[in-house]
CSV table of C-alpha atoms and ligand atoms in Angstrom, one decimal:
chain,number,residue,atom,x,y,z
A,1,MET,CA,-20.2,64.6,14.3
A,2,PRO,CA,-17.7,66.7,12.5
A,3,SER,CA,-18.9,69.0,9.6
A,4,LEU,CA,-17.7,68.2,6.0
A,5,GLU,CA,-15.1,70.9,6.3
A,6,GLN,CA,-13.8,69.4,9.4
A,7,LEU,CA,-13.6,66.0,7.7
A,8,ARG,CA,-11.8,67.6,4.6
A,9,ARG,CA,-9.1,69.1,6.9
A,10,GLU,CA,-8.7,65.7,8.6
A,11,VAL,CA,-8.4,63.9,5.6
A,12,TRP,CA,-5.7,66.5,4.6
A,13,ALA,CA,-3.9,66.1,7.7
A,14,ALA,CA,-3.8,62.4,7.1
A,15,ASN,CA,-2.5,62.8,3.6
A,16,LEU,CA,0.4,65.0,5.0
A,17,GLU,CA,1.1,62.6,8.0
A,18,ILE,CA,1.5,59.7,5.5
A,19,PHE,CA,4.1,61.7,3.8
A,20,ARG,CA,5.9,63.0,6.7
A,21,ALA,CA,6.0,59.6,8.2
A,22,GLY,CA,7.8,58.4,5.0
A,23,LEU,CA,5.1,55.8,4.3
A,24,VAL,CA,4.6,57.1,0.4
A,25,THR,CA,7.1,58.1,-1.9
A,26,MET,CA,6.2,60.9,-4.8
A,27,HIS,CA,2.5,60.3,-5.6
A,28,SER,CA,2.0,56.8,-4.3
A,29,GLY,CA,-0.6,56.2,-1.7
A,30,ASN,CA,-3.7,58.2,-0.4
A,31,ALA,CA,-5.9,58.8,2.6
A,32,SER,CA,-9.6,59.1,2.6
A,33,GLY,CA,-12.7,59.8,5.0
A,34,ILE,CA,-16.5,59.5,4.8
A,35,ASP,CA,-19.3,61.6,6.4
A,36,ARG,CA,-21.9,58.5,6.8
A,37,LYS,CA,-24.8,60.9,7.3
A,38,LYS,CA,-24.3,62.9,4.2
A,39,GLY,CA,-23.0,60.2,2.2
A,40,ARG,CA,-20.0,62.1,1.0
A,41,VAL,CA,-16.4,60.7,0.6
A,42,ILE,CA,-13.4,62.9,0.6
A,43,ILE,CA,-10.2,61.7,-1.0
A,44,LYS,CA,-6.7,63.0,-2.1
A,45,PRO,CA,-6.6,63.9,-5.9
A,46,SER,CA,-4.7,61.8,-8.4
A,47,GLY,CA,-1.1,62.5,-8.9
A,48,MET,CA,-0.3,65.6,-6.7
A,49,ASP,CA,2.5,66.5,-4.7
A,50,TYR,CA,1.8,65.9,-1.0
A,51,ASP,CA,3.8,68.8,0.1
A,52,LYS,CA,1.8,71.3,-2.1
A,53,LEU,CA,-1.5,69.8,-1.2
A,54,ARG,CA,-4.1,72.2,0.2
A,55,PRO,CA,-7.4,71.3,1.9
A,56,SER,CA,-9.2,72.7,-1.3
A,57,ASP,CA,-7.5,70.3,-3.3
A,58,LEU,CA,-9.2,67.3,-2.1
A,59,VAL,CA,-12.1,65.8,-4.1
A,60,GLU,CA,-15.5,65.1,-2.6
A,61,THR,CA,-17.6,62.3,-4.3
A,62,ASP,CA,-20.8,60.3,-3.4
A,63,LEU,CA,-20.6,56.6,-2.4
A,64,ASP,CA,-20.8,55.7,-6.1
A,65,GLY,CA,-17.7,57.7,-7.0
A,66,ARG,CA,-19.5,60.6,-8.6
A,67,LYS,CA,-17.7,63.7,-8.2
A,68,LEU,CA,-19.6,66.4,-6.1
A,69,ARG,CA,-16.6,69.1,-5.5
A,70,GLY,CA,-13.3,69.8,-6.4
A,71,ARG,CA,-11.3,70.7,-9.5
A,72,TRP,CA,-9.2,67.7,-9.9
A,73,LYS,CA,-9.5,63.9,-10.5
A,74,PRO,CA,-9.9,61.8,-7.4
A,75,SER,CA,-7.2,59.2,-6.7
A,76,VAL,CA,-7.1,56.2,-9.0
A,77,ASP,CA,-7.6,54.1,-5.9
A,78,LEU,CA,-11.2,55.6,-5.0
A,79,PRO,CA,-13.2,52.5,-6.1
A,80,HIS,CA,-11.1,50.5,-3.5
A,81,HIS,CA,-11.9,53.2,-0.6
A,82,LEU,CA,-15.4,53.1,-1.8
A,83,TYR,CA,-15.9,49.3,-1.8
A,84,LEU,CA,-14.7,49.3,1.8
A,85,TYR,CA,-17.1,52.2,2.9
A,86,ARG,CA,-20.0,50.3,1.3
A,87,HIS,CA,-19.3,47.1,2.8
A,88,CYS,CA,-18.0,48.0,6.1
A,89,PRO,CA,-20.2,50.6,7.9
A,90,GLU,CA,-18.1,50.8,10.9
A,91,ILE,CA,-15.2,52.2,8.7
A,92,GLY,CA,-14.7,56.2,8.6
A,93,GLY,CA,-11.3,56.5,7.2
A,94,VAL,CA,-9.1,54.5,4.8
A,95,ILE,CA,-5.5,54.9,4.0
A,96,HIS,CA,-3.4,53.1,1.3
A,97,THR,CA,0.4,53.0,1.1
A,98,HIS,CA,3.3,51.1,-0.4
A,99,SER,CA,5.3,51.5,2.9
A,100,ASN,CA,8.6,49.6,2.5
A,101,TYR,CA,8.5,47.4,5.4
A,102,ALA,CA,5.0,46.2,5.2
A,103,THR,CA,5.1,45.9,1.3
A,104,ALA,CA,8.3,43.7,1.9
A,105,PHE,CA,6.0,41.3,3.6
A,106,ALA,CA,3.3,41.7,1.0
A,107,LEU,CA,5.8,41.0,-1.7
A,108,LEU,CA,6.6,37.5,-0.1
A,109,GLY,CA,2.6,37.1,0.5
A,110,ARG,CA,3.4,36.7,4.2
A,111,SER,CA,1.1,37.8,6.9
A,112,ILE,CA,2.7,39.3,10.1
A,113,PRO,CA,1.8,37.2,13.4
A,114,VAL,CA,1.6,38.7,16.5
A,115,TYR,CA,5.1,38.8,17.4
A,116,LEU,CA,5.0,42.0,19.6
A,117,THR,CA,2.8,43.3,22.2
A,118,ALA,CA,2.6,46.5,20.0
A,119,ILE,CA,0.8,44.3,17.5
A,120,ALA,CA,-1.5,42.8,20.1
A,121,ASP,CA,-2.1,46.3,21.5
A,122,GLU,CA,-3.2,48.0,18.0
A,123,PHE,CA,-4.3,45.1,15.9
A,124,GLY,CA,-5.3,42.3,18.4
A,125,ALA,CA,-4.6,39.8,15.7
A,126,GLU,CA,-2.2,39.0,12.8
A,127,ILE,CA,-2.0,41.3,9.9
A,128,PRO,CA,-3.1,39.2,7.1
A,129,CYS,CA,-2.0,39.1,3.5
A,130,ALA,CA,-4.4,38.9,0.8
A,131,SER,CA,-3.4,37.3,-2.7
A,132,TYR,CA,-2.3,39.5,-5.4
A,133,VAL,CA,-5.2,40.7,-7.7
A,134,ASP,CA,-4.9,43.5,-10.4
A,135,ASN,CA,-6.3,46.9,-10.0
A,136,GLN,CA,-9.5,46.6,-12.3
A,137,GLY,CA,-12.9,47.2,-11.0
A,138,ASP,CA,-13.7,45.7,-7.4
A,139,HIS,CA,-10.8,43.3,-7.4
A,140,ILE,CA,-9.2,44.9,-4.7
A,141,GLY,CA,-11.9,45.6,-2.5
A,142,GLU,CA,-13.3,42.0,-2.9
A,143,THR,CA,-9.8,40.6,-1.8
A,144,ILE,CA,-9.6,42.8,1.2
A,145,LEU,CA,-13.0,42.0,2.4
A,146,LYS,CA,-12.3,38.1,1.8
A,147,HIS,CA,-9.1,38.2,3.7
A,148,MET,CA,-10.0,40.8,6.3
A,149,GLY,CA,-9.5,39.6,10.1
A,150,LYS,CA,-9.9,41.6,13.2
A,151,ALA,CA,-6.9,43.8,12.6
A,152,PRO,CA,-7.7,47.3,11.1
A,153,ALA,CA,-5.1,46.6,8.5
A,154,ILE,CA,-4.3,44.1,5.5
A,155,LEU,CA,-1.3,43.5,3.2
A,156,LEU,CA,-1.9,43.3,-0.5
A,157,GLY,CA,0.0,40.5,-2.2
A,158,ASN,CA,2.9,42.2,-4.4
A,159,HIS,CA,1.5,45.5,-3.9
A,160,GLY,CA,1.1,47.4,-0.5
A,161,ALA,CA,-1.1,47.9,2.5
A,162,PHE,CA,-4.5,49.1,3.4
A,163,ALA,CA,-5.4,50.4,6.8
A,164,TRP,CA,-8.6,51.8,8.2
A,165,GLY,CA,-10.5,52.9,11.3
A,166,PRO,CA,-13.3,54.9,12.4
A,167,THR,CA,-11.9,58.1,11.6
A,168,PRO,CA,-9.1,59.1,9.2
A,169,ARG,CA,-7.2,59.9,11.9
A,170,ALA,CA,-7.5,56.2,13.4
A,171,ALA,CA,-6.6,55.1,9.9
A,172,LEU,CA,-3.5,56.9,10.0
A,173,LYS,CA,-2.6,55.4,13.4
A,174,ALA,CA,-3.0,51.9,12.1
A,175,ALA,CA,-1.1,52.8,8.8
A,176,VAL,CA,1.8,54.2,11.0
A,177,MET,CA,1.9,51.5,13.5
A,178,LEU,CA,1.7,48.9,10.7
A,179,GLU,CA,4.8,50.1,9.1
A,180,ASP,CA,6.7,50.3,12.5
A,181,VAL,CA,5.7,46.8,13.5
A,182,ALA,CA,6.6,45.5,10.3
A,183,LYS,CA,10.1,47.3,10.4
A,184,THR,CA,10.7,45.6,13.7
A,185,CYS,CA,9.4,42.1,12.7
A,186,TYR,CA,11.7,42.4,9.7
A,187,LEU,CA,14.8,43.1,11.7
A,188,ALA,CA,14.0,40.2,14.2
A,189,LEU,CA,13.5,37.8,11.4
A,190,ALA,CA,16.9,39.0,10.0
A,191,LEU,CA,18.4,37.9,13.3
A,192,GLY,CA,16.6,34.6,14.1
A,193,LYS,CA,13.0,33.0,14.6
A,194,PRO,CA,10.6,35.1,16.8
A,195,LYS,CA,7.9,33.3,18.5
A,196,PRO,CA,4.3,34.8,18.3
A,197,LEU,CA,2.6,35.7,21.5
A,198,ALA,CA,0.1,33.0,23.1
A,199,PRO,CA,-3.6,33.9,22.1
A,200,ALA,CA,-4.5,34.7,25.9
A,201,GLU,CA,-1.7,37.1,26.2
A,202,ILE,CA,-2.7,38.8,22.8
A,203,ARG,CA,-6.2,39.2,24.4
A,204,LYS,CA,-5.0,40.6,27.5
A,205,TRP,CA,-2.8,43.3,25.8
A,206,TYR,CA,-5.4,44.0,23.4
A,207,GLU,CA,-8.1,44.8,26.0
A,208,ARG,CA,-6.0,46.7,28.2
A,209,TYR,CA,-5.0,49.0,25.4
A,210,HIS,CA,-8.4,49.4,24.3
A,211,THR,CA,-10.0,50.0,27.7
A,212,THR,CA,-7.5,51.8,30.0
A,213,TYR,CA,-4.6,53.2,27.8
A,214,GLY,CA,-4.3,56.9,27.0
A,215,GLN,CA,-6.2,59.9,28.3
A,216,GLU,CA,-9.5,59.4,26.8
A,217,ASN,CA,-11.3,57.3,24.3
A,218,GLU,CA,-10.5,58.4,20.8
B,1,LIG,ZN1,-1.0,50.8,-4.7
């Protein structure tokens, strides 16, 4: 179990990476992480430049959003992150972006079917698109939970995307892979009509990827 300081560095690194990967523009987007034992959430501060962000700038709150540490205001999207942490005990990191290709699908209210083996590998199911809601109260959290499937990511109608995982690092991977597959699907849809993979094939790719791929279980 990493210390709060390690979590802070991991959340800081995830925020830098979404910026470096081109998933966020100016101040949009945010990454957070939770220490379940201590009940502490660490999230990006509101409206700060990513390239100037230091680990000490991140804001620490409890699960009700009360600020416990940090001189800045937390991201305005904190309530949606907290909603996911409160309702999904397996989630340890959350990322929100308006990354262009994923958001193009969201703008049309279109989920992304499992067209690619990379989608089967990483997500194991289609990436659903939740209907548009405003950002008041728990509206975004509620619609994510309602439309959430097996995939650790969702598109939000007319808005953007949320991705998550057991750690902030895993959430980062889901957010980056979401944008990558959305881009490929966008290009293929411009050329013709791709066919989704068959369910048995999706299961095969997903199981291989989650059991034997890589050097160790992350
Ligand atoms: Zn947003």
